[in-house]
């Protein structure tokens, strides 16, 4: 009797355990040629259409359908409005940045400017980025020029979106919100070079050196 227990306990049980684990693992892989032991089929087999499959429901015999005309995927709506184009009508740029200007927006703008603009325009906007240094024949505009400082926010937005002359557009790389953040940050860079003591709040002026 004792020997039977010993046999069961020390030999058969571990063996059964190993066999059961092997079976379970086998169920996980697709590589074996035998039919899998399938406890739950996880909806592997079901009536469905695969991409580019055939179907006799529709006249053209295809299962894949085009979206209904005018369908716009969520978050892909691009209105032809000032927020998406920087223009209020065909000839006029928006004067004001539509985003709320706060510290978070400027931080976002700084990170995007340093990523997307500084390779050419450098981090201050003066136009001496690494690309400009390596390509003397292709010089970016100095973004600290008075001409750029006087531009409407919408014009800068539009330049970032569509490019201008030899500068490429970035509308596919930078989403609208980030483009407006860059415009706001460029304004901060402008202030950094053209600000006067009068721009500093009176209570902070004593800290100026
Ligand atoms: C690949 C290099 C490159 C990058 C990146 C780049 N620019 Fe430019 N940018 C240029 C060049 C070159 C010009 C001058 C175009 C010309 O006059 O032919 C220019 C011109 C400009 C102008 C002035 C256009 C005018 O009317 O003269 C603005 C404003 C400007 N860039 C803003 C930006 C901003 C903001 C970014 C970042 C989103 C950016 N650029 C990224 C190369 C670049």
XYZ file of N, CA, C and O and ligand atoms in Angstrom:
879
model
N 0.832 -1.217 0.000
C 0.000 0.000 0.000
C 0.860 1.258 0.000
O 0.668 2.178 -0.791
N 1.866 1.260 0.918
C 2.763 2.418 1.027
C 3.498 2.647 -0.299
O 3.649 3.771 -0.782
N 3.889 1.513 -0.865
C 4.637 1.606 -2.122
C 3.767 2.217 -3.249
O 4.250 2.996 -4.064
N 2.479 1.854 -3.222
C 1.558 2.393 -4.236
C 1.448 3.917 -4.116
O 1.507 4.653 -5.101
N 1.340 4.363 -2.845
C 1.290 5.813 -2.614
C 2.538 6.488 -3.143
O 2.508 7.528 -3.775
N 3.669 5.839 -2.840
C 4.966 6.411 -3.265
C 5.006 6.541 -4.793
O 5.366 7.573 -5.331
N 4.522 5.451 -5.426
C 4.514 5.419 -6.887
C 3.636 6.553 -7.449
O 4.032 7.316 -8.336
N 2.440 6.667 -6.849
C 1.503 7.702 -7.310
C 2.073 9.095 -7.086
O 2.113 9.940 -7.971
N 2.553 9.286 -5.837
C 2.992 10.622 -5.422
C 4.216 11.103 -6.161
O 4.254 12.218 -6.650
N 5.231 10.272 -6.241
C 6.515 10.766 -6.751
C 6.729 10.519 -8.237
O 7.552 11.164 -8.848
N 6.045 9.529 -8.814
C 6.305 9.252 -10.232
C 5.137 9.642 -11.122
O 5.292 10.436 -12.034
N 3.956 9.145 -10.810
C 2.856 9.338 -11.759
C 2.349 10.780 -11.777
O 2.111 11.346 -12.830
N 2.225 11.395 -10.569
C 1.668 12.754 -10.523
C 2.531 13.739 -11.313
O 2.019 14.466 -12.182
N 3.847 13.794 -11.055
C 4.664 14.735 -11.857
C 4.572 14.426 -13.334
O 4.472 15.341 -14.156
N 4.539 13.125 -13.679
C 4.446 12.765 -15.100
C 3.151 13.310 -15.703
O 3.144 13.899 -16.772
N 2.051 13.135 -14.947
C 0.758 13.607 -15.431
C 0.789 15.120 -15.590
O 0.262 15.680 -16.557
N 1.462 15.776 -14.642
C 1.555 17.239 -14.689
C 2.303 17.689 -15.945
O 1.863 18.569 -16.678
N 3.440 17.023 -16.197
C 4.243 17.370 -17.384
C 3.414 17.140 -18.652
O 3.370 17.990 -19.552
N 2.686 16.008 -18.693
C 1.899 15.694 -19.884
C 0.810 16.744 -20.087
O 0.606 17.232 -21.199
N 0.152 17.125 -18.983
C -0.931 18.114 -19.103
C -0.366 19.456 -19.582
O -0.950 20.104 -20.461
N 0.809 19.882 -19.028
C 1.389 21.164 -19.452
C 1.749 21.106 -20.920
O 1.528 22.074 -21.659
N 2.311 19.966 -21.347
C 2.721 19.843 -22.754
C 1.506 19.998 -23.655
O 1.556 20.692 -24.668
N 0.403 19.367 -23.241
C -0.825 19.472 -24.034
C -1.299 20.906 -24.130
O -1.653 21.412 -25.193
N -1.247 21.601 -22.977
C -1.727 22.982 -22.957
C -0.856 23.852 -23.846
O -1.345 24.674 -24.623
N 0.471 23.659 -23.728
C 1.377 24.455 -24.555
C 1.133 24.165 -26.034
O 1.154 25.068 -26.866
N 0.896 22.881 -26.333
C 0.678 22.504 -27.734
C -0.520 23.261 -28.293
O -0.548 23.636 -29.455
N -1.509 23.502 -27.426
C -2.697 24.221 -27.863
C -2.366 25.662 -28.256
O -3.104 26.303 -28.984
N -1.233 26.197 -27.744
C -0.912 27.604 -28.003
C -0.226 27.811 -29.341
O -0.181 28.908 -29.844
N 0.401 26.785 -29.859
C 1.195 27.016 -31.063
C 0.454 26.577 -32.318
O -0.416 25.733 -32.279
N 0.837 27.158 -33.408
C 0.226 26.822 -34.674
C 1.128 25.937 -35.515
O 0.769 25.531 -36.590
N 2.336 25.726 -34.966
C 3.358 25.125 -35.822
C 3.181 23.621 -35.996
O 3.662 23.048 -36.949
N 2.508 22.986 -35.048
C 2.403 21.533 -35.182
C 1.388 21.150 -36.264
O 0.476 21.907 -36.562
N 1.589 19.976 -36.828
C 0.731 19.590 -37.944
C -0.572 18.942 -37.477
O -1.548 18.922 -38.185
N -0.570 18.388 -36.251
C -1.794 17.732 -35.759
C -2.871 18.779 -35.498
O -2.570 19.946 -35.262
N -4.098 18.358 -35.538
C -5.185 19.279 -35.218
C -5.038 19.693 -33.762
O -4.754 18.854 -32.904
N -5.232 20.961 -33.495
C -5.040 21.426 -32.128
C -6.173 20.936 -31.232
O -7.290 20.777 -31.696
N -5.813 20.737 -29.952
C -6.872 20.456 -28.990
C -7.448 21.815 -28.634
O -6.740 22.685 -28.141
N -8.709 22.021 -28.954
C -9.261 23.361 -28.836
C -10.377 23.352 -27.810
O -11.441 22.775 -28.047
N -10.111 23.931 -26.651
C -11.134 23.945 -25.620
C -12.099 25.102 -25.912
O -13.294 24.923 -26.011
N -11.525 26.314 -26.046
C -12.337 27.453 -26.490
C -11.772 27.886 -27.832
O -10.569 28.086 -27.960
N -12.608 28.085 -28.826
C -12.039 28.392 -30.142
C -11.761 29.876 -30.331
O -11.228 30.301 -31.353
N -12.085 30.701 -29.320
C -11.813 32.137 -29.398
C -12.283 32.726 -30.724
O -11.613 33.570 -31.313
N -13.351 32.285 -31.211
C -13.959 32.789 -32.446
C -13.035 32.684 -33.656
O -13.059 33.533 -34.541
N -12.156 31.643 -33.633
C -11.257 31.493 -34.782
C -12.047 31.125 -36.032
O -11.680 31.487 -37.136
N -13.083 30.346 -35.846
C -13.909 29.973 -36.995
C -15.239 30.687 -36.887
O -15.934 30.549 -35.890
N -15.546 31.498 -37.887
C -16.805 32.242 -37.883
C -17.069 32.706 -39.309
O -16.127 32.885 -40.090
N -18.335 32.911 -39.657
C -18.595 33.434 -40.995
C -18.137 34.888 -41.056
O -18.506 35.684 -40.204
N -17.275 35.213 -41.989
C -16.803 36.596 -42.112
C -16.210 36.811 -43.491
O -15.890 35.851 -44.201
N -16.039 38.075 -43.862
C -15.389 38.404 -45.133
C -13.969 38.839 -44.857
O -13.738 39.665 -43.980
N -13.017 38.288 -45.597
C -11.639 38.739 -45.475
C -11.430 39.886 -46.459
O -12.175 40.010 -47.433
N -10.395 40.749 -46.195
C -10.161 41.864 -47.116
C -10.006 41.360 -48.547
O -9.391 40.316 -48.773
N -10.555 42.071 -49.497
C -10.478 41.742 -50.924
C -11.205 40.445 -51.283
O -11.013 39.906 -52.371
N -12.030 39.928 -50.374
C -12.758 38.690 -50.652
C -13.946 38.930 -51.583
O -14.257 40.060 -51.936
N -14.589 37.812 -51.966
C -15.750 37.927 -52.854
C -17.038 37.845 -52.038
O -17.051 37.291 -50.948
N -18.090 38.425 -52.585
C -19.385 38.346 -51.923
C -20.478 38.431 -52.984
O -20.362 39.181 -53.943
N -21.545 37.627 -52.831
C -22.597 37.745 -53.844
C -23.717 38.670 -53.377
O -24.748 38.780 -54.015
N -23.496 39.355 -52.246
C -24.529 40.297 -51.785
C -24.557 41.519 -52.691
O -25.607 42.022 -53.053
N -23.349 41.992 -53.075
C -23.272 43.248 -53.827
C -23.125 42.976 -55.320
O -22.516 41.983 -55.722
N -23.640 43.912 -56.117
C -23.668 43.727 -57.569
C -22.277 43.521 -58.148
O -22.096 42.744 -59.084
N -21.260 44.221 -57.584
C -19.920 44.112 -58.175
C -19.156 42.879 -57.667
O -17.999 42.673 -58.031
N -19.793 42.059 -56.822
C -19.182 40.814 -56.381
C -18.046 40.968 -55.376
O -17.363 39.996 -55.052
N -17.791 42.183 -54.869
C -16.700 42.369 -53.905
C -17.241 42.500 -52.485
O -18.281 43.135 -52.283
N -16.484 41.957 -51.521
C -16.881 42.114 -50.121
C -16.443 43.475 -49.584
O -17.114 44.062 -48.757
N -15.285 43.968 -50.050
C -14.784 45.261 -49.552
C -15.605 46.382 -50.166
O -15.799 46.424 -51.375
N -16.078 47.288 -49.334
C -16.883 48.409 -49.826
C -16.140 49.709 -49.607
O -15.322 49.817 -48.691
N -16.458 50.705 -50.415
C -15.915 52.049 -50.189
C -16.722 52.701 -49.082
O -17.898 52.401 -48.923
N -16.095 53.653 -48.308
C -16.897 54.353 -47.300
C -17.993 55.168 -47.991
O -17.809 55.587 -49.140
N -19.083 55.368 -47.299
C -20.163 56.183 -47.846
C -19.597 57.561 -48.191
O -18.791 58.106 -47.430
N -19.985 58.117 -49.356
C -19.432 59.405 -49.794
C -19.551 60.443 -48.689
O -20.595 60.543 -48.040
N -18.469 61.173 -48.448
C -18.510 62.233 -47.437
C -18.162 61.747 -46.037
O -18.189 62.523 -45.089
N -17.841 60.446 -45.880
C -17.498 59.943 -44.551
C -16.161 60.525 -44.090
O -15.221 60.607 -44.880
N -16.073 60.943 -42.854
C -14.810 61.449 -42.317
C -14.498 60.663 -41.053
O -15.331 60.578 -40.153
N -13.309 60.080 -41.010
C -12.929 59.298 -39.834
C -12.819 60.232 -38.631
O -12.507 61.422 -38.785
N -13.062 59.674 -37.453
C -12.983 60.498 -36.240
C -11.634 61.186 -36.168
O -10.618 60.580 -36.483
N -11.620 62.433 -35.747
C -10.432 63.279 -35.579
C -9.729 63.594 -36.896
O -8.614 64.079 -36.915
N -10.372 63.283 -38.037
C -9.762 63.634 -39.323
C -10.504 64.770 -40.028
O -10.254 65.036 -41.198
N -11.427 65.407 -39.306
C -12.170 66.504 -39.914
C -11.247 67.717 -40.062
O -10.670 68.186 -39.095
N -11.051 68.163 -41.310
C -10.226 69.357 -41.520
C -11.088 70.395 -42.218
O -11.254 70.354 -43.434
N -11.669 71.282 -41.441
C -12.487 72.323 -42.046
C -11.577 73.314 -42.752
O -10.415 73.441 -42.427
N -12.141 74.003 -43.720
C -11.360 75.037 -44.416
C -11.481 76.341 -43.624
O -11.764 77.386 -44.193
N -11.289 76.292 -42.319
C -11.476 77.497 -41.515
C -10.121 78.057 -41.062
O -9.072 77.495 -41.361
N -10.202 79.179 -40.342
C -8.972 79.870 -39.951
C -8.051 78.967 -39.125
O -6.830 79.029 -39.254
N -8.637 78.099 -38.302
C -7.805 77.243 -37.450
C -6.946 76.288 -38.282
O -5.816 75.997 -37.933
N -7.513 75.788 -39.395
C -6.781 74.796 -40.190
C -5.957 75.391 -41.324
O -5.100 74.725 -41.878
N -6.283 76.663 -41.721
C -5.562 77.242 -42.868
C -4.767 78.485 -42.492
O -3.855 78.875 -43.208
N -5.121 79.133 -41.374
C -4.469 80.392 -41.016
C -5.024 81.576 -41.795
O -4.495 82.678 -41.705
N -6.104 81.327 -42.585
C -6.675 82.401 -43.405
C -8.133 82.623 -43.008
O -8.853 81.665 -42.767
N -8.571 83.893 -42.990
C -9.996 84.147 -42.740
C -10.775 84.171 -44.046
O -11.950 83.860 -44.083
N -10.131 84.599 -45.150
C -10.716 84.425 -46.483
C -9.565 84.222 -47.461
O -8.406 84.099 -47.036
N -9.865 84.196 -48.760
C -8.845 83.808 -49.727
C -7.597 84.698 -49.682
O -6.512 84.276 -50.084
N -7.725 85.953 -49.201
C -6.564 86.859 -49.230
C -6.057 87.299 -47.861
O -4.994 87.891 -47.763
N -6.837 87.045 -46.803
C -6.468 87.617 -45.502
C -6.028 86.543 -44.494
O -6.738 85.566 -44.282
N -4.863 86.781 -43.904
C -4.390 85.878 -42.848
C -5.038 86.241 -41.523
O -5.352 87.405 -41.285
N -5.209 85.225 -40.650
C -5.728 85.527 -39.308
C -4.677 86.319 -38.549
O -3.499 85.983 -38.582
N -5.142 87.316 -37.839
C -4.202 88.145 -37.077
C -3.771 87.474 -35.793
O -2.637 87.619 -35.352
N -4.680 86.709 -35.199
C -4.408 86.194 -33.858
C -4.327 84.677 -33.816
O -5.084 83.985 -34.481
N -3.426 84.210 -33.003
C -3.307 82.787 -32.726
C -4.586 82.310 -32.026
O -4.959 82.871 -30.996
N -5.303 81.315 -32.593
C -6.572 80.902 -31.972
C -6.390 80.090 -30.681
O -7.354 79.886 -29.951
N -5.175 79.618 -30.417
C -4.959 78.826 -29.198
C -4.861 79.763 -27.986
O -4.508 80.931 -28.118
N -5.139 79.193 -26.795
C -4.986 79.984 -25.571
C -3.486 80.047 -25.263
O -2.830 79.008 -25.141
N -2.950 81.269 -25.192
C -1.500 81.403 -24.981
C -1.193 81.263 -23.489
O -1.586 82.124 -22.687
N -0.562 80.168 -23.114
C -0.146 80.013 -21.716
C 1.184 79.247 -21.685
O 1.747 78.906 -22.734
N 1.650 79.005 -20.488
C 2.965 78.370 -20.338
C 3.039 77.013 -21.023
O 4.044 76.684 -21.670
N 1.949 76.234 -20.933
C 1.954 74.893 -21.538
C 2.093 74.976 -23.051
O 2.827 74.208 -23.663
N 1.372 75.957 -23.652
C 1.432 76.104 -25.108
C 2.857 76.492 -25.536
O 3.400 75.959 -26.505
N 3.480 77.420 -24.766
C 4.831 77.858 -25.133
C 5.830 76.708 -24.985
O 6.730 76.554 -25.812
N 5.647 75.883 -23.950
C 6.551 74.728 -23.773
C 6.416 73.761 -24.941
O 7.405 73.249 -25.462
N 5.140 73.512 -25.345
C 4.901 72.631 -26.485
C 5.541 73.231 -27.738
O 6.239 72.545 -28.495
N 5.320 74.540 -27.922
C 5.886 75.228 -29.084
C 7.401 75.147 -29.091
O 8.015 74.917 -30.140
N 8.003 75.307 -27.918
C 9.464 75.240 -27.830
C 9.963 73.864 -28.263
O 10.895 73.749 -29.060
N 9.284 72.810 -27.755
C 9.760 71.469 -28.101
C 9.582 71.212 -29.598
O 10.462 70.651 -30.254
N 8.438 71.641 -30.173
C 8.215 71.422 -31.596
C 9.150 72.288 -32.452
O 9.648 71.852 -33.477
N 9.381 73.525 -32.036
C 10.279 74.405 -32.793
C 11.685 73.797 -32.819
O 12.329 73.715 -33.872
N 12.138 73.356 -31.626
C 13.499 72.805 -31.562
C 13.625 71.521 -32.385
O 14.691 71.204 -32.895
N 12.510 70.775 -32.508
C 12.549 69.558 -33.311
C 12.467 69.869 -34.804
O 13.277 69.392 -35.586
N 11.476 70.668 -35.202
C 11.166 70.796 -36.632
C 11.788 72.017 -37.308
O 11.949 72.020 -38.519
N 12.046 73.068 -36.580
C 12.529 74.295 -37.244
C 14.016 74.515 -37.025
O 14.702 75.023 -37.918
N 14.525 74.157 -35.818
C 15.906 74.530 -35.494
C 16.969 73.873 -36.400
O 18.025 74.466 -36.591
N 16.720 72.702 -36.998
C 17.778 72.161 -37.873
C 18.164 73.169 -38.953
O 19.317 73.215 -39.363
N 17.207 73.971 -39.422
C 17.540 74.976 -40.441
C 17.659 76.369 -39.832
O 18.591 77.103 -40.111
N 16.648 76.729 -38.985
C 16.600 78.122 -38.512
C 17.361 78.323 -37.209
O 17.395 79.434 -36.700
N 17.913 77.320 -36.624
C 18.577 77.257 -35.308
C 17.624 77.625 -34.168
O 16.524 78.099 -34.404
N 18.062 77.365 -32.940
C 17.134 77.483 -31.808
C 16.699 78.905 -31.495
O 15.730 79.114 -30.768
N 17.424 79.904 -31.999
C 17.002 81.282 -31.748
C 16.198 81.802 -32.934
O 15.626 82.873 -32.870
N 16.189 81.049 -34.036
C 15.451 81.484 -35.222
C 16.300 82.321 -36.165
O 15.813 82.784 -37.198
N 17.578 82.510 -35.842
C 18.373 83.442 -36.659
C 18.778 82.843 -38.010
O 19.283 83.554 -38.877
N 18.563 81.543 -38.188
C 18.797 80.975 -39.517
C 20.168 80.343 -39.696
O 20.628 80.157 -40.817
N 20.851 80.001 -38.567
C 22.180 79.396 -38.710
C 22.181 77.958 -38.192
O 23.097 77.523 -37.501
N 21.130 77.213 -38.514
C 21.030 75.816 -38.092
C 22.043 74.948 -38.809
O 22.714 75.399 -39.739
N 22.105 73.681 -38.406
C 23.110 72.763 -38.940
C 22.974 72.598 -40.458
O 23.958 72.517 -41.176
N 21.713 72.596 -40.953
C 21.503 72.443 -42.399
C 22.083 73.651 -43.132
O 22.758 73.521 -44.154
N 21.849 74.840 -42.570
C 22.346 76.064 -43.203
C 23.879 76.085 -43.209
O 24.499 76.520 -44.180
N 24.488 75.565 -42.127
C 25.954 75.564 -42.057
C 26.535 74.613 -43.108
O 27.507 74.915 -43.780
N 25.860 73.453 -43.265
C 26.380 72.456 -44.216
C 26.013 72.772 -45.662
O 26.579 72.187 -46.577
N 24.993 73.615 -45.862
C 24.549 73.909 -47.234
C 24.580 75.420 -47.480
O 23.536 76.070 -47.457
N 25.769 75.977 -47.714
C 25.859 77.436 -47.837
C 24.955 77.995 -48.930
O 24.487 79.130 -48.828
N 24.645 77.170 -49.960
C 23.857 77.702 -51.070
C 22.372 77.828 -50.723
O 21.607 78.413 -51.482
N 21.954 77.247 -49.601
C 20.521 77.241 -49.261
C 20.346 77.851 -47.880
O 20.480 77.155 -46.881
N 20.101 79.142 -47.825
C 20.059 79.824 -46.534
C 18.634 80.147 -46.086
O 17.876 80.782 -46.822
N 18.261 79.698 -44.888
C 16.925 80.004 -44.369
C 16.820 81.482 -43.983
O 17.823 82.129 -43.699
N 15.592 81.968 -43.975
C 15.340 83.351 -43.548
C 15.681 83.507 -42.063
O 15.479 82.583 -41.276
N 16.189 84.684 -41.708
C 16.377 84.999 -40.295
C 14.998 85.334 -39.716
O 14.379 86.326 -40.099
N 14.513 84.470 -38.817
C 13.147 84.661 -38.297
C 13.068 85.838 -37.327
O 12.005 86.162 -36.823
N 14.214 86.446 -37.034
C 14.219 87.644 -36.182
C 14.129 88.919 -37.016
O 14.145 90.019 -36.459
N 14.023 88.772 -38.347
C 13.871 89.950 -39.215
C 12.586 90.692 -38.873
O 11.581 90.072 -38.548
N 12.645 92.017 -39.032
C 11.446 92.830 -38.787
C 10.267 92.368 -39.637
O 9.124 92.368 -39.194
N 10.601 91.964 -40.889
C 9.538 91.525 -41.807
C 8.754 90.357 -41.203
O 7.529 90.294 -41.289
N 9.464 89.414 -40.570
C 8.790 88.253 -39.982
C 8.061 88.668 -38.697
O 6.947 88.219 -38.427
N 8.688 89.574 -37.931
C 8.040 90.029 -36.689
C 6.704 90.690 -36.995
O 5.767 90.589 -36.222
N 6.627 91.353 -38.150
C 5.390 92.073 -38.496
C 4.348 91.163 -39.146
O 3.225 91.590 -39.381
N 4.719 89.939 -39.469
C 3.760 89.032 -40.123
C 2.599 88.716 -39.192
O 2.782 88.614 -37.978
N 1.398 88.506 -39.781
C 0.259 88.057 -38.978
C 0.523 86.615 -38.538
O 1.227 85.876 -39.235
N -0.043 86.233 -37.386
C 0.132 84.855 -36.904
C -0.263 83.842 -37.981
O 0.396 82.828 -38.183
N -1.362 84.160 -38.682
C -1.864 83.245 -39.714
C -0.879 83.053 -40.863
O -0.824 81.972 -41.461
N -0.096 84.084 -41.169
C 0.860 83.955 -42.272
C 1.980 82.980 -41.878
O 2.368 82.117 -42.669
N 2.460 83.107 -40.647
C 3.516 82.180 -40.194
C 2.964 80.752 -40.170
O 3.605 79.808 -40.619
N 1.703 80.629 -39.670
C 1.062 79.313 -39.654
C 1.014 78.739 -41.066
O 1.317 77.566 -41.294
N 0.648 79.600 -42.028
C 0.510 79.144 -43.398
C 1.876 78.758 -43.990
O 1.982 77.786 -44.751
N 2.931 79.506 -43.631
C 4.276 79.151 -44.123
C 4.693 77.784 -43.568
O 5.204 76.927 -44.289
N 4.430 77.574 -42.243
C 4.784 76.265 -41.662
C 4.013 75.163 -42.393
O 4.551 74.108 -42.705
N 2.721 75.417 -42.687
C 1.880 74.382 -43.285
C 2.283 74.077 -44.720
O 2.438 72.915 -45.093
N 2.438 75.130 -45.535
C 2.604 74.915 -46.979
C 4.003 75.198 -47.490
O 4.281 74.966 -48.663
N 4.878 75.719 -46.620
C 6.209 76.090 -47.073
C 6.156 77.393 -47.853
O 5.070 77.962 -48.062
N 7.304 77.909 -48.248
C 7.327 79.119 -49.083
C 8.628 79.108 -49.872
O 9.681 78.816 -49.312
N 8.530 79.412 -51.148
C 9.686 79.327 -52.057
C 10.456 78.019 -51.798
O 9.898 76.948 -52.012
N 11.712 78.107 -51.297
C 12.494 76.857 -51.173
C 12.258 76.134 -49.851
O 12.830 75.074 -49.623
N 11.460 76.719 -48.940
C 11.202 75.999 -47.674
C 10.051 75.019 -47.859
O 9.002 75.398 -48.367
N 10.268 73.749 -47.456
C 9.190 72.760 -47.609
C 8.083 72.970 -46.577
O 8.314 73.555 -45.530
N 6.870 72.506 -46.869
C 5.759 72.609 -45.926
C 5.799 71.469 -44.908
O 6.355 70.414 -45.178
N 5.209 71.707 -43.738
C 5.250 70.691 -42.684
C 3.869 70.277 -42.210
O 3.710 69.814 -41.097
N 2.840 70.429 -43.074
C 1.494 70.132 -42.570
C 1.288 68.643 -42.339
O 0.425 68.270 -41.561
N 2.032 67.797 -43.013
C 1.850 66.365 -42.780
C 2.649 65.871 -41.580
O 2.386 64.807 -41.048
N 3.660 66.622 -41.166
C 4.465 66.194 -40.009
C 3.956 66.793 -38.703
O 4.101 66.189 -37.654
N 3.416 68.016 -38.766
C 3.066 68.731 -37.529
C 1.562 69.009 -37.518
O 1.055 69.648 -38.449
N 0.848 68.536 -36.493
C -0.611 68.757 -36.444
C -0.898 70.251 -36.183
O -0.031 70.976 -35.696
N -2.141 70.686 -36.493
C -2.486 72.104 -36.415
C -2.147 72.710 -35.052
O -1.519 73.765 -34.973
N -2.576 72.019 -33.978
C -2.371 72.559 -32.635
C -0.892 72.838 -32.373
O -0.525 73.865 -31.789
N -0.024 71.922 -32.825
C 1.413 72.102 -32.622
C 1.947 73.246 -33.479
O 2.865 73.963 -33.077
N 1.347 73.431 -34.684
C 1.801 74.530 -35.539
C 1.493 75.871 -34.877
O 2.322 76.781 -34.867
N 0.277 75.978 -34.289
C -0.061 77.227 -33.596
C 0.854 77.413 -32.382
O 1.221 78.547 -32.046
N 1.214 76.314 -31.715
C 2.121 76.418 -30.563
C 3.481 76.956 -31.030
O 4.101 77.785 -30.357
N 3.935 76.512 -32.209
C 5.216 76.999 -32.749
C 5.126 78.497 -33.031
O 6.048 79.258 -32.713
N 3.970 78.937 -33.604
C 3.798 80.365 -33.884
C 3.919 81.154 -32.578
O 4.631 82.170 -32.506
N 3.247 80.661 -31.511
C 3.299 81.363 -30.222
C 4.734 81.412 -29.706
O 5.200 82.444 -29.204
N 5.466 80.299 -29.858
C 6.840 80.261 -29.356
C 7.750 81.186 -30.159
O 8.633 81.845 -29.599
N 7.483 81.270 -31.475
C 8.283 82.180 -32.308
C 8.076 83.620 -31.830
O 9.018 84.415 -31.789
N 6.838 83.941 -31.413
C 6.580 85.283 -30.871
C 7.395 85.503 -29.596
O 7.896 86.596 -29.345
N 7.512 84.445 -28.786
C 8.308 84.564 -27.557
C 9.775 84.798 -27.916
O 10.462 85.610 -27.290
N 10.256 84.100 -28.964
C 11.644 84.311 -29.412
C 11.825 85.749 -29.890
O 12.863 86.365 -29.658
N 10.783 86.288 -30.567
C 10.854 87.680 -31.019
C 11.004 88.616 -29.824
O 11.850 89.495 -29.828
N 10.171 88.367 -28.804
C 10.238 89.225 -27.621
C 11.611 89.139 -26.964
O 12.130 90.122 -26.445
N 12.198 87.929 -27.031
C 13.490 87.732 -26.366
C 14.570 88.606 -27.006
O 15.568 88.934 -26.367
N 14.391 88.972 -28.302
C 15.429 89.799 -28.921
C 15.015 91.264 -29.033
O 15.859 92.121 -29.253
N 13.722 91.548 -28.906
C 13.343 92.950 -29.108
C 12.660 93.552 -27.881
O 12.187 94.682 -27.932
N 12.594 92.774 -26.786
C 11.927 93.294 -25.589
C 12.723 94.449 -24.986
O 13.923 94.579 -25.188
N 12.028 95.317 -24.272
C 12.718 96.409 -23.573
C 12.414 96.273 -22.080
O 11.588 95.445 -21.680
N 13.073 97.131 -21.289
C 12.849 97.084 -19.838
C 11.360 97.298 -19.532
O 10.829 96.713 -18.587
N 10.693 98.061 -20.399
C 9.278 98.346 -20.156
C 8.427 97.076 -20.190
O 7.341 97.026 -19.620
N 8.922 95.993 -20.885
C 8.152 94.744 -20.946
C 8.227 93.956 -19.641
O 7.451 93.034 -19.420
N 9.222 94.279 -18.801
C 9.393 93.526 -17.547
C 8.472 94.136 -16.495
O 8.442 95.354 -16.323
N 7.668 93.302 -15.809
C 6.783 93.848 -14.778
C 7.589 94.654 -13.749
O 8.695 94.242 -13.374
N 7.046 95.816 -13.308
C 7.774 96.751 -12.449
C 8.408 96.060 -11.240
O 9.573 96.326 -10.897
N 7.669 95.110 -10.631
C 8.192 94.502 -9.391
C 9.382 93.589 -9.659
O 10.104 93.226 -8.736
N 9.598 93.188 -10.917
C 10.728 92.300 -11.218
C 11.944 93.056 -11.753
O 13.018 92.486 -11.924
N 11.776 94.373 -12.026
C 12.863 95.110 -12.690
C 14.123 95.183 -11.847
O 15.237 95.204 -12.367
N 13.961 95.182 -10.507
C 15.151 95.281 -9.641
C 16.030 94.044 -9.794
O 17.212 94.075 -9.496
N 15.425 92.926 -10.259
C 16.223 91.691 -10.410
C 17.039 91.676 -11.688
O 17.838 90.773 -11.911
N 16.808 92.641 -12.587
C 17.561 92.680 -13.858
C 19.022 93.001 -13.599
O 19.349 93.815 -12.744
N 19.884 92.345 -14.355
C 21.311 92.650 -14.209
C 21.848 93.179 -15.512
O 21.356 92.815 -16.575
C 14.740 72.147 -44.150
C 15.064 73.464 -43.693
C 13.939 74.257 -43.051
C 13.130 73.885 -42.012
C 13.137 72.566 -41.245
C 12.278 74.999 -41.735
N 12.551 76.029 -42.582
Fe 11.666 77.854 -42.611
N 12.798 78.384 -44.199
C 13.775 77.602 -44.774
C 14.337 78.311 -45.905
C 15.462 77.805 -46.797
C 13.660 79.536 -45.985
C 13.863 80.627 -47.034
C 12.950 80.264 -48.183
C 13.215 81.126 -49.381
O 13.193 82.336 -49.254
O 13.422 80.523 -50.449
C 12.705 79.561 -44.897
C 11.829 80.604 -44.638
C 10.989 80.671 -43.546
C 10.136 81.797 -43.212
C 10.073 83.121 -43.965
C 9.306 83.021 -45.248
C 9.382 84.350 -45.999
O 8.338 84.911 -46.281
O 10.494 84.779 -46.290
C 9.479 81.482 -42.055
C 8.482 82.362 -41.295
C 9.888 80.150 -41.686
N 10.796 79.685 -42.610
C 9.448 79.501 -40.558
C 9.785 78.173 -40.258
C 9.248 77.472 -39.120
C 8.335 78.072 -38.059
C 9.763 76.223 -39.186
C 9.460 75.054 -38.262
C 8.128 74.543 -38.332
C 10.615 76.136 -40.342
N 10.594 77.349 -40.974
C 11.321 75.003 -40.732
C 14.166 76.341 -44.391
C 13.562 75.601 -43.401
